[in-house]
Every structure is written in structure tokens, then in C-alpha cells.
Short mmCIF file of C-alpha atoms in Angstrom, two decimals:
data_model
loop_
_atom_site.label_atom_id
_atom_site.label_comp_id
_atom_site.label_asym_id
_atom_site.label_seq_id
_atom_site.Cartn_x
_atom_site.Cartn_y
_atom_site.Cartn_z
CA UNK A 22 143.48 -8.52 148.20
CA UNK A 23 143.51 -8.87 144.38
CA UNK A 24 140.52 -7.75 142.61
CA UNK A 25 140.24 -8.62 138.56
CA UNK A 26 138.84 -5.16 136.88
CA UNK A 27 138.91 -7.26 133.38
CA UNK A 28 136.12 -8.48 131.32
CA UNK A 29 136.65 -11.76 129.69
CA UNK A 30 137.40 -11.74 125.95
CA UNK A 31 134.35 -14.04 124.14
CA UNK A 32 133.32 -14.50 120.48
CA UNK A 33 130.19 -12.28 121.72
CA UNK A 34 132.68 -9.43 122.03
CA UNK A 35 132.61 -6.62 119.65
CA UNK A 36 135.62 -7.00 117.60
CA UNK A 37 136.86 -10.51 119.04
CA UNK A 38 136.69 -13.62 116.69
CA UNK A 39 139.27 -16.50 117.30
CA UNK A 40 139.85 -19.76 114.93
CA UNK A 41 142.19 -23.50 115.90
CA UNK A 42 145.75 -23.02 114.71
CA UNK A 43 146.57 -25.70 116.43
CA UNK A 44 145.05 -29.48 117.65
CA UNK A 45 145.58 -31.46 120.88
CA UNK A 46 145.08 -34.47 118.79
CA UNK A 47 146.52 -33.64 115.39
CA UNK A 48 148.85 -31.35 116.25
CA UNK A 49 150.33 -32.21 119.67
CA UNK A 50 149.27 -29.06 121.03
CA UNK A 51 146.80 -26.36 121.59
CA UNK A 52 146.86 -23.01 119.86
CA UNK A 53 144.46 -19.98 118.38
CA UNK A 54 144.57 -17.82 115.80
CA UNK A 55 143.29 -14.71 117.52
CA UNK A 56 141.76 -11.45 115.94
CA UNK A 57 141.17 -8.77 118.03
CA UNK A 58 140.34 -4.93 117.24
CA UNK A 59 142.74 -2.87 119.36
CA UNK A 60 140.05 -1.46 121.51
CA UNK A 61 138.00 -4.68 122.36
CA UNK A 62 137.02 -5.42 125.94
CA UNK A 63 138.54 -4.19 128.49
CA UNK A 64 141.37 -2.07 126.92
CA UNK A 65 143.94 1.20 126.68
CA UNK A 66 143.95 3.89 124.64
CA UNK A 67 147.27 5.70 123.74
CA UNK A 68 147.63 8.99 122.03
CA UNK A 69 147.80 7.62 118.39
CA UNK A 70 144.34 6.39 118.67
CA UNK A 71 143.21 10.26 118.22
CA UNK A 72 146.44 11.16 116.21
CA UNK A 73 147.79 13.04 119.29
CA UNK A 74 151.54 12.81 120.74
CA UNK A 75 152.52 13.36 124.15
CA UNK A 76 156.15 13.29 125.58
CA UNK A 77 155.64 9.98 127.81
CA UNK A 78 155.19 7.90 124.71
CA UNK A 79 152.54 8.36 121.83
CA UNK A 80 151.98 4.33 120.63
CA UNK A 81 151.27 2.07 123.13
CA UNK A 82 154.62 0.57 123.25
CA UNK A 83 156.14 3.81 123.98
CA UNK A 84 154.08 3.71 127.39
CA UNK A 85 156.45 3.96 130.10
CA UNK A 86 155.56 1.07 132.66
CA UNK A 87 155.11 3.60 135.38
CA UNK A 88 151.88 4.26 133.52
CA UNK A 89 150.36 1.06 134.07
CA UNK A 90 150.63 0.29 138.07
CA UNK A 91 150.53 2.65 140.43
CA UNK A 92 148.05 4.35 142.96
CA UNK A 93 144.40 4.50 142.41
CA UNK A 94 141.26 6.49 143.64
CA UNK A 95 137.87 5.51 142.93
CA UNK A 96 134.61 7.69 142.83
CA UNK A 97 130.98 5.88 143.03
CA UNK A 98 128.62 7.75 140.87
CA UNK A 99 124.88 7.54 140.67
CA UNK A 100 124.16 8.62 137.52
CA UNK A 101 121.81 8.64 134.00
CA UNK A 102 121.50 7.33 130.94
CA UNK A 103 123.96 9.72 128.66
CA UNK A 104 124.84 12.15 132.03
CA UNK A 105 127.26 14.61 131.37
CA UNK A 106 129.98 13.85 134.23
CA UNK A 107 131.50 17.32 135.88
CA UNK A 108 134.47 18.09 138.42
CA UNK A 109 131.37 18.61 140.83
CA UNK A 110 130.39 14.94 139.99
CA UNK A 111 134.06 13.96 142.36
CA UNK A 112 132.80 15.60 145.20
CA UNK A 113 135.46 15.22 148.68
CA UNK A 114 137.57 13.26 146.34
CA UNK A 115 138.17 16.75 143.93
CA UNK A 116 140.24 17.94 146.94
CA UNK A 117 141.89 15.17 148.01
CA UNK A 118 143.49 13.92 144.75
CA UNK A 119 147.08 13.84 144.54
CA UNK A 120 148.60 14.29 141.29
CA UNK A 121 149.99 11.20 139.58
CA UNK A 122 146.91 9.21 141.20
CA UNK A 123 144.55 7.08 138.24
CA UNK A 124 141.00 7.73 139.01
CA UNK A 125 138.09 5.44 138.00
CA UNK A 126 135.10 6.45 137.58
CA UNK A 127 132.40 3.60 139.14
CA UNK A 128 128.79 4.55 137.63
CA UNK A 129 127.63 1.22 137.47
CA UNK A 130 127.52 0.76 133.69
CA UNK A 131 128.95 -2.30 133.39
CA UNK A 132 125.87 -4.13 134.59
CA UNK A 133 125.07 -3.04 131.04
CA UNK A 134 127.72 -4.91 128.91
CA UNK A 135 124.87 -7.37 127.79
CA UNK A 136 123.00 -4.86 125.84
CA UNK A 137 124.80 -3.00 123.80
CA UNK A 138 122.20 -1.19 122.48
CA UNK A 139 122.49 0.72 126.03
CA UNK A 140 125.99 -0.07 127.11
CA UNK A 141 127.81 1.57 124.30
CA UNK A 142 125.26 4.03 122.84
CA UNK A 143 123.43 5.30 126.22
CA UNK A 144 126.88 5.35 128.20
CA UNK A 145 127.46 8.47 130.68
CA UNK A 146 130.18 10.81 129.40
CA UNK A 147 132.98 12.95 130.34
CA UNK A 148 132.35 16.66 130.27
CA UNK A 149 135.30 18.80 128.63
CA UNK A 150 135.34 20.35 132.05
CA UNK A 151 135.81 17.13 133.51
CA UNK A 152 138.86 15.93 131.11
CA UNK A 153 140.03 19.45 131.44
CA UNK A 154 140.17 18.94 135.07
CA UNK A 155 141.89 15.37 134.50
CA UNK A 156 145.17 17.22 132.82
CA UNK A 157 145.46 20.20 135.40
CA UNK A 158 145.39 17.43 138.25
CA UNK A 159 148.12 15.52 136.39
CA UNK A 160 145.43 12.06 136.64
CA UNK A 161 147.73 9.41 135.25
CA UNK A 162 144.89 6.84 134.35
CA UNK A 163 141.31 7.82 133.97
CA UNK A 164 139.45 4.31 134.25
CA UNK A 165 135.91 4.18 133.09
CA UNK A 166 133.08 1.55 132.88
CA UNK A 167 131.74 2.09 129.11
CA UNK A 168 133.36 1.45 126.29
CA UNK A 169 134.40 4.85 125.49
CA UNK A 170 135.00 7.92 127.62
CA UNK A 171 132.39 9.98 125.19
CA UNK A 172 129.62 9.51 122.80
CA UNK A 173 130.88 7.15 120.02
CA UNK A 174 128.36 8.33 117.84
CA UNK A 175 129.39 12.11 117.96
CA UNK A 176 132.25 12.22 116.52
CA UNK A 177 132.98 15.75 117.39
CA UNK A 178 132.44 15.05 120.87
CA UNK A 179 134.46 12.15 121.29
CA UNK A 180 137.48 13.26 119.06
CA UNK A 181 137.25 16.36 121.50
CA UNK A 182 137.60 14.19 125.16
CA UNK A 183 139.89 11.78 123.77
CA UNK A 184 142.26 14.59 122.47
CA UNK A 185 141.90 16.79 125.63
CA UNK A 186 143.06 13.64 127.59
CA UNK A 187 145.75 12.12 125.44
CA UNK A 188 147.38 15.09 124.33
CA UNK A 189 147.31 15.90 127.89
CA UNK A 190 149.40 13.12 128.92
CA UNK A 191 145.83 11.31 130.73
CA UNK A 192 146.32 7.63 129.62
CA UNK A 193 142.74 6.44 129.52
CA UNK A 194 141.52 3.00 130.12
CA UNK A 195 138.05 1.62 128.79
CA UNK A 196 135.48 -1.03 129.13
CA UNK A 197 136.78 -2.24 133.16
CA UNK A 198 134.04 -4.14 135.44
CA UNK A 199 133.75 -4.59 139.31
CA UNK A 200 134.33 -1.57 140.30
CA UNK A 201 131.75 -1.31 143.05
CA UNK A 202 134.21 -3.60 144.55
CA UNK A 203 136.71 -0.88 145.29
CA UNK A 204 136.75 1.19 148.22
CA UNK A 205 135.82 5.08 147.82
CA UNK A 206 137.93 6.39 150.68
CA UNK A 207 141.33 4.89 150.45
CA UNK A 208 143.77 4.73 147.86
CA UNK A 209 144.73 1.48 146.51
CA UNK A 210 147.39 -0.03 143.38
CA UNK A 211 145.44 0.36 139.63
CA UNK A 212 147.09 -2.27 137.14
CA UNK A 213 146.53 -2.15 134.03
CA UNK A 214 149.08 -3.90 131.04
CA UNK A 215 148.24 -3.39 127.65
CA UNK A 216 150.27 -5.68 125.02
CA UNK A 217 153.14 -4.36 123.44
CA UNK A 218 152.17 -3.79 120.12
CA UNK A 219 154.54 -1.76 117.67
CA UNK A 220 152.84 1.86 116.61
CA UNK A 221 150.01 0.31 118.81
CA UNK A 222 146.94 2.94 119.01
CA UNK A 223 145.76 0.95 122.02
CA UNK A 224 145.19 -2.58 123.13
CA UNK A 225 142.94 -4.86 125.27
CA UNK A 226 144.68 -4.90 128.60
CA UNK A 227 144.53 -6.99 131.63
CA UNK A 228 143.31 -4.56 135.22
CA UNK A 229 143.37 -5.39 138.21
CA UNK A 230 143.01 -3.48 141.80
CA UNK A 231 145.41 -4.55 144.85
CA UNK A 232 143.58 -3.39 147.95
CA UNK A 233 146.68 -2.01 149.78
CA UNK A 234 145.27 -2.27 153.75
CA UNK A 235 143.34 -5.64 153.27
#
């Protein structure tokens, strides 16, 4: 079973705007002009975003495929408004996490993408203990609801998470929905593709869970 971990791109969101190129009826065909900011929707982060480097690849197109599908854990979180998340947070799963495993966090914040008054300035956040964690457990994806792993409007905080993460080779993935969908006690197949975008600091990416036993 295939389950679609992307939000749909829209005029509505943030940093998405498209324009005709093209005309069925004028021009034979169909086409857009698309702009999109590099960390709209559902999207990846690479190390350049936070000026880091890391020896798997430091731009997005330097991402080794392996990074994008592979095996997956997720952890279903009931949590606040702005809740600092902590190792303790993963409970069972702290244990039983192999190394090279993504792990998304469900906390049930995308039910939020419609205000975004709430959704991107009330979002839960990663502790430093938490992305510290991440790196020592060699967590190649960390997938999370918001659309940033940390407050966006603290910039010392969130230059601090992204950097722990990214310079810690912890390719981090923003923005995904339908998580409750996932199982919490079996592993499953995280993709996640990015576009391959020269010197890319990230990109909007299309994710998607394969349910491995279903």
C-alpha cells in the first residue's frame, strides 16, 4: 500500500505563484511558468540552506539517492502548541531505532496548514537534545509535519536545529501530511525526491510511504 505524504502545491501556498506559458488553443499545447521558493510545501532541506557541508553531498543535487528511499519509523505524538520535543518524547521507539532508519515525527500539525497564523508560527519544535539525539543515532531523514523543524521566528533557535542536523549528515524533510496514516510499530519504505536543482539549498519534494506488510 502506497500512501501520498505530499501536500498539493496551490497559488494559496506560501511562496508558490504560477502563470500560462503555453495555450491549448493558441499554442497547441499546455504549459506553466512556475515560481516556486525552494522550501514551499512539502519540501527538503540540504546542508546549504544553513551554510553547512556534510560529506554525503552539501546542495541538493549532491544528495546521494540512497537518501531519499529507504526504511522509515514513525512516532505519534500528542503534543502543544510550541512543545519542545525531547528523546523522551520517542518513547519504545528510542530503543528500537536502527541506525540509517528516517523517522517522522506525527504530532498532528498538519490539520493546521489552513491557518498559518498557527501552522507555521505555533508549530512544536525540536529540542537540541532531540536533533542531538538524531546525529548519534545516524537518523537518515527526520520527517516533520510543520513547516520548519524550529521556531522560524527565532532565528537563533532555528539556525541552531537546522545546523545540528545538517552538519550532522540528518537530511531533514518539512511540511509532509497524513501521517496518522502510518503505522507506529512497524517499519515501512519513506520516499521522498526532491528536484535536482544545481547548488540547490533545498526543494519541494514529492513523499510518499510504502506500507511494506500490507
Amino acid at each position: 500500500m502506497l500512501i501520498d505524504l505530499t501536500a498539493t502545491l496551490t497559488p494559496e501556498t506560501p511562496g508558490v505563484s504560477w502563470e500560462s506559458a503555453k495555450d491549448l488553443e493558441r499554442d497547441g499545447w499546455n504549459a506553466r511558468l512556475l515560481h516556486l521558493y525552494s522550501h514551499s510545501g512539502t519540501h527538503m532541506d540540504a546542508p546549504r540552506h544553513f551554510g553547512c557541508s556534510h560529506e554525503i553531498g552539501t546542495t541538493i543535487d549532491e544528495l546521494p539517492l540512497e537518501t531519499f528511499l529507504g526504511p522509515a519509523r514513525v512516532i505519534h505524538l500528542d503534543v502543544s502548541a510550541g512543545e519542545l520535543l525531547q528523546p523522551v518524547h520517542l518513547g519504545e521507539l528510542a530503543a528500537d531505532f536502527v541506525p540509517g532508519q528516517a523517522l517522522l515525527l506525527h504530532t498532528g500539525w498538519a490539520a493546521h496548514r489552513g491557518n498559518l497564523e498557527v501552522f507555521r508560527n505555533q508549530l512544536p519544535r525540536v529540542s537540541v537534545e532531540l536533533a542531538r539525539w538524531c546525529v548519534e543515532k545516524k537518523v537518515r531523514v527526520l520527517g516533520v509535519e510543520p513547516p520548519s523543524v524550529a521556531d522560524v521566528n527565532d532565528l537563533a533557535e532555528v539556525t541552531k536545529i537546522h545546523e545540528i542536523l545538517l552538519s550532522g549528515g540528518v537530511t531533514i524533510v518539512e511540511g509532509l501530511i497524513n501521517l496518522d496514516q502510518l503505522p507506529g510499530e512497524v517499519e515501512f519504505t519513506l520516499g521522498a525526491f526532491p528536484l535536482k536543482i544545481e547548488g540547490g539549498d533545498g526543494s519541494p519534494c514529492r513523499a510518499f510511504a510504502h506500507l511494506n506488510s500490507y
